[in-house]
Coordinates of C-alpha atoms in Angstrom, one line a residue:
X863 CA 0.0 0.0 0.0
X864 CA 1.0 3.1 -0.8
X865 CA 2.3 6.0 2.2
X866 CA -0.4 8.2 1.2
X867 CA -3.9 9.2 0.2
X868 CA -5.1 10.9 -2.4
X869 CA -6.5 14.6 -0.9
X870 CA -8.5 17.5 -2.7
X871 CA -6.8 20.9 -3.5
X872 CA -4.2 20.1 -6.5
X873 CA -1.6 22.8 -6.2
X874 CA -3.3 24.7 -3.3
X875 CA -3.7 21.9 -1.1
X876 CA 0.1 22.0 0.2
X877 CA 0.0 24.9 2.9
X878 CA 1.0 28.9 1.9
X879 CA 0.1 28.3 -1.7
X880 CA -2.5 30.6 -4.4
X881 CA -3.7 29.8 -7.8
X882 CA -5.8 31.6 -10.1
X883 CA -7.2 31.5 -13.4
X884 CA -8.7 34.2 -15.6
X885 CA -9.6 35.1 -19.5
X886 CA -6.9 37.2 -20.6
X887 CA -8.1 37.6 -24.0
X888 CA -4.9 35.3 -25.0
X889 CA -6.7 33.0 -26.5
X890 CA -9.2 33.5 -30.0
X891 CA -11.8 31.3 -28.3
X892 CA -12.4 33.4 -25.6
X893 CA -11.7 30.4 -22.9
X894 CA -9.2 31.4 -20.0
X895 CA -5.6 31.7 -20.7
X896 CA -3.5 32.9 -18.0
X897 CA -2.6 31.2 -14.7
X898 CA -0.5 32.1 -11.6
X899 CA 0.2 29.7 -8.7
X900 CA 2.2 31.8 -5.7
X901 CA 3.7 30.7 -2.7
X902 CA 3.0 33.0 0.1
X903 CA 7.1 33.2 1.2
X904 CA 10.0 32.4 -1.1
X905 CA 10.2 28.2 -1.7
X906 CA 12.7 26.4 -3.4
X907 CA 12.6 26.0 -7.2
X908 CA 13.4 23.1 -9.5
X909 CA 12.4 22.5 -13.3
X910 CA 13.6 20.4 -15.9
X911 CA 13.1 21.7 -19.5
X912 CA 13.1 20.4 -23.5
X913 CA 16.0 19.2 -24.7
X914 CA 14.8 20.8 -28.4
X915 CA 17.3 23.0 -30.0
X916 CA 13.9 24.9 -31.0
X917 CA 13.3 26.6 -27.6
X918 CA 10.3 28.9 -26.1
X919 CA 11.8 32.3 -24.7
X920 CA 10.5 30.8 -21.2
X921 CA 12.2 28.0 -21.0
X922 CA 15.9 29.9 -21.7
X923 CA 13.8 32.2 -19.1
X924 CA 13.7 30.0 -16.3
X925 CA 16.8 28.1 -16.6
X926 CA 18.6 31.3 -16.8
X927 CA 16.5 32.4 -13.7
X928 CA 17.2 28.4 -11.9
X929 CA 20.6 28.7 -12.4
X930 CA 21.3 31.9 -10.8
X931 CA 19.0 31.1 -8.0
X932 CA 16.8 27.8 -7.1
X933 CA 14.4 29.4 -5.6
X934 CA 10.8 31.5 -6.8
X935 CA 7.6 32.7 -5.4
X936 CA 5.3 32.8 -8.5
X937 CA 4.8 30.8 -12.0
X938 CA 2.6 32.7 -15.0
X939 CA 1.6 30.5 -17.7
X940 CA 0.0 32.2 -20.8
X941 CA -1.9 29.8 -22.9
X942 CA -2.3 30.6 -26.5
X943 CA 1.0 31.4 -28.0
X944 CA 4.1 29.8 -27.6
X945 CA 6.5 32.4 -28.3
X946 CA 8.7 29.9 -29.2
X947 CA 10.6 30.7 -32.5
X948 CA 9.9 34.4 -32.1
X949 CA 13.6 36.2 -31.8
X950 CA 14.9 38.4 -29.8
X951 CA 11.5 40.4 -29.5
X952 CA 10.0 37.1 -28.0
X953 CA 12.9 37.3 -25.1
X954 CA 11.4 40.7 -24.5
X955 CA 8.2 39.7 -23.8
X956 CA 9.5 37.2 -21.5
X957 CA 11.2 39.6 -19.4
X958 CA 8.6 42.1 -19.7
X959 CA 5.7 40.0 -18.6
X960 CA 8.0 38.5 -15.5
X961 CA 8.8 42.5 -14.3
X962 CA 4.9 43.1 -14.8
X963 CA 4.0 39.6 -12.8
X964 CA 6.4 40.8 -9.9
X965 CA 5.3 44.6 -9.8
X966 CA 1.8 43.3 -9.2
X967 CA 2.9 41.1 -6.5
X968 CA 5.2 43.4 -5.3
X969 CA 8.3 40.8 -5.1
X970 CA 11.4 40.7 -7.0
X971 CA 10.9 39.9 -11.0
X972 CA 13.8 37.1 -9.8
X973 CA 11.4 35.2 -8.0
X974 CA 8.9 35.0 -11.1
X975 CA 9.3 32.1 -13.3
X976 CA 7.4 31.5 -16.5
X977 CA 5.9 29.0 -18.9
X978 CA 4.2 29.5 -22.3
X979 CA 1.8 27.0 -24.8
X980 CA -0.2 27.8 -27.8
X981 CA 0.7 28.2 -31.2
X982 CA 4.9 27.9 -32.3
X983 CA 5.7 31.1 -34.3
X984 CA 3.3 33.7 -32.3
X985 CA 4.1 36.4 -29.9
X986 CA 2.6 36.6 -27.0
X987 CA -0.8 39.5 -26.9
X988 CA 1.1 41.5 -24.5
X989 CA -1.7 44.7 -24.5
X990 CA -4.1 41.5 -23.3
X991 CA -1.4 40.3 -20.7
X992 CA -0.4 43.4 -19.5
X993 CA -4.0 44.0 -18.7
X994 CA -4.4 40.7 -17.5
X995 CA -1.4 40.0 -14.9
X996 CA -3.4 42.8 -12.2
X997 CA -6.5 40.6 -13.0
X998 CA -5.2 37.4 -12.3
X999 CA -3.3 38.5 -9.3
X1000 CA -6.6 39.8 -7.9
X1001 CA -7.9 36.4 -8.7
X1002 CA -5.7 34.3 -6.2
X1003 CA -7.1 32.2 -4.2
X1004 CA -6.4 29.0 -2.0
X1005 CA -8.9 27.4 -3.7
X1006 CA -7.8 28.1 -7.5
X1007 CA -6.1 25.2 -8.5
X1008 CA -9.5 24.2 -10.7
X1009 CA -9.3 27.7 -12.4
X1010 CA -5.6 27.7 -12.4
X1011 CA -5.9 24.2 -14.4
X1012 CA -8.3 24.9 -16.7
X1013 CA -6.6 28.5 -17.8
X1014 CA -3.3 26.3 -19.2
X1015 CA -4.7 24.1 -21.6
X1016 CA -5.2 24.2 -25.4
X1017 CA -6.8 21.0 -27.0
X1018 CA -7.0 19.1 -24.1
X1019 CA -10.4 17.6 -23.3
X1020 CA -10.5 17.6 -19.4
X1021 CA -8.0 19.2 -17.1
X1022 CA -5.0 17.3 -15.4
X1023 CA -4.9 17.6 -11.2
X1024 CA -4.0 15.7 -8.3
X1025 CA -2.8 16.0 -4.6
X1026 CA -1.4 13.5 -2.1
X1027 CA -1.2 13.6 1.5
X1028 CA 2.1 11.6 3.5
X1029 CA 3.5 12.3 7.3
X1030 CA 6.8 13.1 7.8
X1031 CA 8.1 14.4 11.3
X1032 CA 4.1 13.5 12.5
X1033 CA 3.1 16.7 10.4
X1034 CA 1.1 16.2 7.2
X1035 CA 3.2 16.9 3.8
X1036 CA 1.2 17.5 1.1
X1037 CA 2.2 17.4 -2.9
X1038 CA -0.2 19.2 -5.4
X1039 CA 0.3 19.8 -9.6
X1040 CA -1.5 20.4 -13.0
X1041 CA -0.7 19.7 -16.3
X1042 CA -1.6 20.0 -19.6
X1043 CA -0.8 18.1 -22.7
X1044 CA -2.6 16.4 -25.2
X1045 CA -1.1 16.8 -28.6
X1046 CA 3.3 17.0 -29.4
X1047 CA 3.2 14.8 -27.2
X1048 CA 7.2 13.1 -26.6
X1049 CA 9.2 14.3 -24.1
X1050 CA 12.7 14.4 -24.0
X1051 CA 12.5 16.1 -20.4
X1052 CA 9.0 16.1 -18.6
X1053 CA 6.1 17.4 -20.0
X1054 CA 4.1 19.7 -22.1
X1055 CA 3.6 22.2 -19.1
X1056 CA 3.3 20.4 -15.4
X1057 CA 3.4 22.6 -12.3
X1058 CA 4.1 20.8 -8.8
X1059 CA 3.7 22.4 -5.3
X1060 CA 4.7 20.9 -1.8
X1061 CA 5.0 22.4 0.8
X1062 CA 8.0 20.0 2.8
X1063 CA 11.2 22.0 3.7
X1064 CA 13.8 19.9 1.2
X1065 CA 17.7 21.3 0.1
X1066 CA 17.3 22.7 -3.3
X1067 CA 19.8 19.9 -4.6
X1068 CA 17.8 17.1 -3.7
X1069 CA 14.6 18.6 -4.7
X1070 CA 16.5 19.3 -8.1
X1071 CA 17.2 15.2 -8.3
X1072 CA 14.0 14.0 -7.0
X1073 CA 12.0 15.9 -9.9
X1074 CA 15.0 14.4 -12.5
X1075 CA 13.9 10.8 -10.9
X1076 CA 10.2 11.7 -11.5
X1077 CA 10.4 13.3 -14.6
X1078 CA 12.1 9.9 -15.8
X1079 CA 9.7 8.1 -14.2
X1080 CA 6.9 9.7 -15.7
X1081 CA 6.2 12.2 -18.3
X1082 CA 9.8 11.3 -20.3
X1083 CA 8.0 7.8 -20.1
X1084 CA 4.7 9.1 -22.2
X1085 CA 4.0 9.4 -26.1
X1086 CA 1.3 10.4 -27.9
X1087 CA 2.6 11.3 -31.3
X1088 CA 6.4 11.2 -31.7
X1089 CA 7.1 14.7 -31.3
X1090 CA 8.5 16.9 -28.5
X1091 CA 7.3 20.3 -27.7
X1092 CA 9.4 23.6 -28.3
X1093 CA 7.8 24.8 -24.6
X1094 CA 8.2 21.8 -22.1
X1095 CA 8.6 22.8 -18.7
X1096 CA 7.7 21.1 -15.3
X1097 CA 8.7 23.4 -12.4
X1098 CA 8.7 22.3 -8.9
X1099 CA 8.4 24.5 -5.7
X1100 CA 8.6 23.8 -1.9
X1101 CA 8.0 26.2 0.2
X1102 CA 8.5 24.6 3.8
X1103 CA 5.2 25.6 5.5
X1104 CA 4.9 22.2 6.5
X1105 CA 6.8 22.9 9.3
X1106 CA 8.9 19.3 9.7
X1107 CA 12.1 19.0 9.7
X1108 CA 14.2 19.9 7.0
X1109 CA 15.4 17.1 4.3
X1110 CA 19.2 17.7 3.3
X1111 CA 20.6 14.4 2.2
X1112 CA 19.3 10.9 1.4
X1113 CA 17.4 9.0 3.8
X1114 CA 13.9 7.3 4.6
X1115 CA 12.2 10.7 4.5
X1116 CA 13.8 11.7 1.1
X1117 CA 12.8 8.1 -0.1
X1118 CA 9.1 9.0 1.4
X1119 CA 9.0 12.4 -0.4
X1120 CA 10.4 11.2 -3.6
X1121 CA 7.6 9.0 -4.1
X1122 CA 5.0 11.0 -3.1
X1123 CA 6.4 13.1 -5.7
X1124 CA 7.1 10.8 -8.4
X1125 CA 3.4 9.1 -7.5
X1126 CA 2.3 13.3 -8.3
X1127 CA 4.2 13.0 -11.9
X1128 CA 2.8 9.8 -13.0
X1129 CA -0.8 10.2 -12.2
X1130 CA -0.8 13.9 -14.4
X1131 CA 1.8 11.7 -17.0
X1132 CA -1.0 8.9 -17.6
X1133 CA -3.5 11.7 -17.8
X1134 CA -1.5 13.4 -20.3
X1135 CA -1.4 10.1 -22.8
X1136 CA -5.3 9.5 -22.0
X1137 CA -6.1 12.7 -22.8
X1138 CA -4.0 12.3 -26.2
X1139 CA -5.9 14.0 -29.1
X1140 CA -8.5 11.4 -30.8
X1141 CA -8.0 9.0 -28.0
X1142 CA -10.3 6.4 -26.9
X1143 CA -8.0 4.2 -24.5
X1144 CA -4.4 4.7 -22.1
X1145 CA -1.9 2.0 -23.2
X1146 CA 0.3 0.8 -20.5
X1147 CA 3.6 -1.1 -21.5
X1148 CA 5.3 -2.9 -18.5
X1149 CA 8.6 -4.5 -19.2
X1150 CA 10.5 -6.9 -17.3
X1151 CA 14.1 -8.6 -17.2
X1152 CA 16.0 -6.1 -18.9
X1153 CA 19.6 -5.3 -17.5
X1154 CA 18.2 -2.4 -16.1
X1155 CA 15.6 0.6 -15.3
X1156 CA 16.6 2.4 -18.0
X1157 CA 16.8 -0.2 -20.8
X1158 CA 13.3 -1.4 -19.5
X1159 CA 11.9 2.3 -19.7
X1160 CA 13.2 2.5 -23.3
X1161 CA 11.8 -0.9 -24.7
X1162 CA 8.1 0.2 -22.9
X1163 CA 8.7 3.7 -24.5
X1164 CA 9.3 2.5 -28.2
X1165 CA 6.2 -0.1 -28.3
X1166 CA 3.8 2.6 -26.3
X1167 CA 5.2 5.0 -29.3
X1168 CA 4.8 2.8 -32.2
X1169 CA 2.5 4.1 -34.8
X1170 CA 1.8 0.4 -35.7
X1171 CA 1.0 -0.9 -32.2
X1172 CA -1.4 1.9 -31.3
X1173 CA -3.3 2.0 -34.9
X1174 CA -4.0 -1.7 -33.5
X1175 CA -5.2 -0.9 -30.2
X1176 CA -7.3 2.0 -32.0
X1177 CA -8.6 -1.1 -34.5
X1178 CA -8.9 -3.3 -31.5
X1179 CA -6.7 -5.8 -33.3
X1180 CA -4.6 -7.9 -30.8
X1181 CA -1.7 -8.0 -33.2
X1182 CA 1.3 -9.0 -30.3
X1183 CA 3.6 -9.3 -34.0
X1184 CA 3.7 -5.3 -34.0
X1185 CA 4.5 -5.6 -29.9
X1186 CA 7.4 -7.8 -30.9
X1187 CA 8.8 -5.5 -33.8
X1188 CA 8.3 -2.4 -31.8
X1189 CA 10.6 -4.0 -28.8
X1190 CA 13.0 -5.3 -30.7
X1191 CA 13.9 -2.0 -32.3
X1192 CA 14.3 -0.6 -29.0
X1193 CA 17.7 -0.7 -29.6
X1194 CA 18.6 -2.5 -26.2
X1195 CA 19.8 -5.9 -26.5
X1196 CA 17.9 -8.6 -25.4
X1197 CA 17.5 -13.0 -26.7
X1198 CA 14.8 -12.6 -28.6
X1199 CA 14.1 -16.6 -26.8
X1200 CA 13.6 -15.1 -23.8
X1201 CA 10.7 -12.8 -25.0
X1202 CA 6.9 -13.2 -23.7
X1203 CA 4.1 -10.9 -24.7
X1204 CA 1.1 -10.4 -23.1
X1205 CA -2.2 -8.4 -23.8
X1206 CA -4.2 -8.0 -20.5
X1207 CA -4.2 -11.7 -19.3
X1208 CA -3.7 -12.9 -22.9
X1209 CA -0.6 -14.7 -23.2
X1210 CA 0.5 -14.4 -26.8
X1211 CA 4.3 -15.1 -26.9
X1212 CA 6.5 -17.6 -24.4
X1213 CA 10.2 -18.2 -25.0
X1214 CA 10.0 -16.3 -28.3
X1215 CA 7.4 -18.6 -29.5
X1216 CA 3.9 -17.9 -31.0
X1217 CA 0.4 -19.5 -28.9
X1218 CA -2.8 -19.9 -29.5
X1219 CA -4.8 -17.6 -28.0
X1220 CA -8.6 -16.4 -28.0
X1221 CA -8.8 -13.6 -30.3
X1222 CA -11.9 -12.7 -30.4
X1223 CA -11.7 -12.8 -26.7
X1224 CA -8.0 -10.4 -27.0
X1225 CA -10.3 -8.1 -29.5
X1226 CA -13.2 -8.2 -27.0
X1227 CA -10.5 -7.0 -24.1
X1228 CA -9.7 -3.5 -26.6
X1229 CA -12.6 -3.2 -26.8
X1230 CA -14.1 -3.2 -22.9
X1231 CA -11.4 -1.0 -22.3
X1232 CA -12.2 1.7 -24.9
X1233 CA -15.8 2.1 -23.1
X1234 CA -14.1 1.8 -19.8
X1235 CA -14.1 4.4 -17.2
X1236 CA -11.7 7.3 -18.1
X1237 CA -8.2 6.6 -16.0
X1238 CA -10.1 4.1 -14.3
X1239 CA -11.2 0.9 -16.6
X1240 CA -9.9 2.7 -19.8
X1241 CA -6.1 1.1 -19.8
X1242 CA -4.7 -1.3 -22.1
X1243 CA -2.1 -3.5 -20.5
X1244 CA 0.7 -4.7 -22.7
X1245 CA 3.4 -6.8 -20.2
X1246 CA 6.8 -8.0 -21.9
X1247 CA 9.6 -9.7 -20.2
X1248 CA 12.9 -9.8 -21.9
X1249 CA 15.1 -12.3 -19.9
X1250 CA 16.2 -12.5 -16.3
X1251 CA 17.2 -9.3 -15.2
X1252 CA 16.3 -6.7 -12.7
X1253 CA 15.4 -4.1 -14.9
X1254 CA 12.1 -3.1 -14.4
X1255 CA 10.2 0.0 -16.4
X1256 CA 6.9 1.2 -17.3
X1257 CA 5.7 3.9 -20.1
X1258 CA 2.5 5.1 -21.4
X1259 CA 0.6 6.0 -24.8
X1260 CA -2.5 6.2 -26.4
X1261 CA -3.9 4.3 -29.1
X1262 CA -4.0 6.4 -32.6
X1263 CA -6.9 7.3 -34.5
X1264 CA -8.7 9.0 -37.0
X1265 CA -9.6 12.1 -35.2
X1266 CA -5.3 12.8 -34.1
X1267 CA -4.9 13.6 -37.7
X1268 CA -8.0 15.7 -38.7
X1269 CA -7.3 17.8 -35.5
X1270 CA -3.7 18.3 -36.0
X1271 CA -4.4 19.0 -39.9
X1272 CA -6.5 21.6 -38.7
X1273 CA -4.6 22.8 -36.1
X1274 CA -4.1 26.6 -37.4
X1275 CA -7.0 27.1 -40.2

């Protein structure tokens, strides 16, 4: 059993911690666009970023920021326009809306960290954000995590929000976060835009590595489509106002925290990949035996990404054949006489050879779980073992359909 419960609140439930959520006018629909989650005293900062040469000016924003100081008060994300690929006039508006975020808060800009989505290519509105930052400041709230969440998204169907509850010291420790995500969906970092509160007193290295640990563990272990984002960014604060003691090097309570956090990362990861555009199921890909973590993670990675494997799912066809293909591409070695495949409880593959198996049954199983519950009974498992290692690693996807092309062909028209 896990060390603790699910809680409501997202990213206000940790203690000293505001969220808001307002239309800007950011955004041509007219649905909200800007969000600000504040911490009431100065908490310690971590983020990890896209590794794409094609960058966002807030992501060179708050690394520049991170680096100089690992620690903030307040996150503004602008939904609508990327401001990625936009020049020098782009790092501008990055600066500029930070200074205008901190004047209204009355804090130093250096305590301000930002994050953008939308369209690549397009300036942020800044006459609609500079008119917007008082109103969203005005809007904070300890209860505007549901606001907060629901002003970062794009084509996302449902927002993305969860918050746990451990004991450390005998005083409660609580971890919220958002996300949003649903389309360019391949991280080579964390996430399309993932925001984590907790309000635990931890050293700002170890915070730094937890969220690396996490981030591996969860939203660089999710695909939708192949293809990173220009803007990722999952930032991580702690402000303390737990009160328990503080956490400065390895131990039980790190361990504790870690996987509170990591827990945090993989429940907003897997609602990422549900939530991928045209999707009807969550695959989950579990692989076993591999030399190591990290082998495993890759081998679940490529067959959760396979365009093959989920256009099967999506056709409720349990072909294990493309399963096979996608792992051994993986490009970790592994006998392929040691491989077993198994859909749900269907075993399909044992010591690299083929079985007879129900198909219509297999089929039946795609289908149940495209009716299923959403994050509940909606998940597709896939379970591979590659030998007799240790290595253990999971990773998640979506199945592809008809609907991911029309809306990305339509994305900008």
């Amino acid at each position: 059993m896990a060390d603790w419960q699910e809680i409501t609140g997202g990213i206000t439930a940790p203690r000293g911690y505001q969220a808001a959520g307002i239309t800007a006018g950011l955004k041509p629909s007219g649905l909200p666009d800007l969000a600000l989650i504040f911490s009431e005293v100065e908490a310690i900062a971590a983020g990890v970023f896209t590794s794409s040469q094609v960058k966002a000016a807030c992501v060179d924003y708050c690394r520049q920021r991170l680096q100089a100081k690992q620690s903030a008060r307040a996150i503004l994300c602008n939904a609508g326009q990327a401001n990625a690929a936009t020049g020098n006039q782009g790092w501008f508006d990055a600066l500029e809306s930070a200074l205008a975020t901190a004047q209204a808060l009355n804090i130093s800009s250096e305590s301000v960290l930002l994050a953008s989505t939308g369209v690549i290519g397009q300036r942020i509105k800044m006459d609609a954000l500079r008119s917007g930052i008082p109103k969203v400041v005005a809007a904070l709230s300890e209860t505007g995590s549901d606001a907060a969440a629901g002003a970062i998204i794009t084509t996302d169907l449902v927002t993305k929000s969860i918050a746990l509850q451990t004991t450390i010291g005998d005083r409660p420790v609580r971890i919220g976060g958002i996300a949003k995500g649903s389309g360019m969906i391949h991280p080579n970092m964390a996430t399309m835009l993932a925001f984590v509160t907790c309000d635990a007193v931890v050293s700002p290295h170890l915070w730094q590595q937890m969220l690396a640990r996490a981030a591996d563990r969860s939203f660089n272990s999710i695909t939708v489509d192949g293809d990173t984002s220009t803007n990722d960014s999952l930032i991580a604060l702690a402000n303390g106002q737990s009160r328990t003691p503080a956490i400065t090097e390895w131990g039980a309570e790190a361990e504790k925290l870690e996987a509170m956090l990591t827990a945090v990362c993989q429940h907003l990861a897997k609602a990422i990949a549900r939530d991928g555009e045209g999707a009807t199921c969550l695959i989950e890909v579990e692989v076993t035996g591999a030399h190591d973590e990290l082998s495993a993670r890759q081998i679940a990675k490529t067959i959760a990404g396979s365009s093959l494997v989920k256009s099967a799912i999506f056709g409720r066809d349990p072909n294990w054949g493309r399963i096979a293909a996608a792992g051994g591409r993986a490009g970790v070695p592994f006998e392929q006489e040691n491989l077993q495949i198994k859909l749900g409880d269907f075993l399909m593959l044992e010591n690299g050879q083929p079985l007879q198996f129900d198909r219509a049954a297999a089929s039946a199983y795609l289908k149940k779980a495209s009716a299923g519950a959403y994050l509940q009974q909606d998940t597709v498992l896939i379970s591979v073992n590659v030998g007799n290692g240790h290595g253990v690693g999971k990773a998640w996807g979506c199945d592809l359909s008809y609907d991911y092309v029309k809306i990305n062909a339509e994305y900008t028209t």
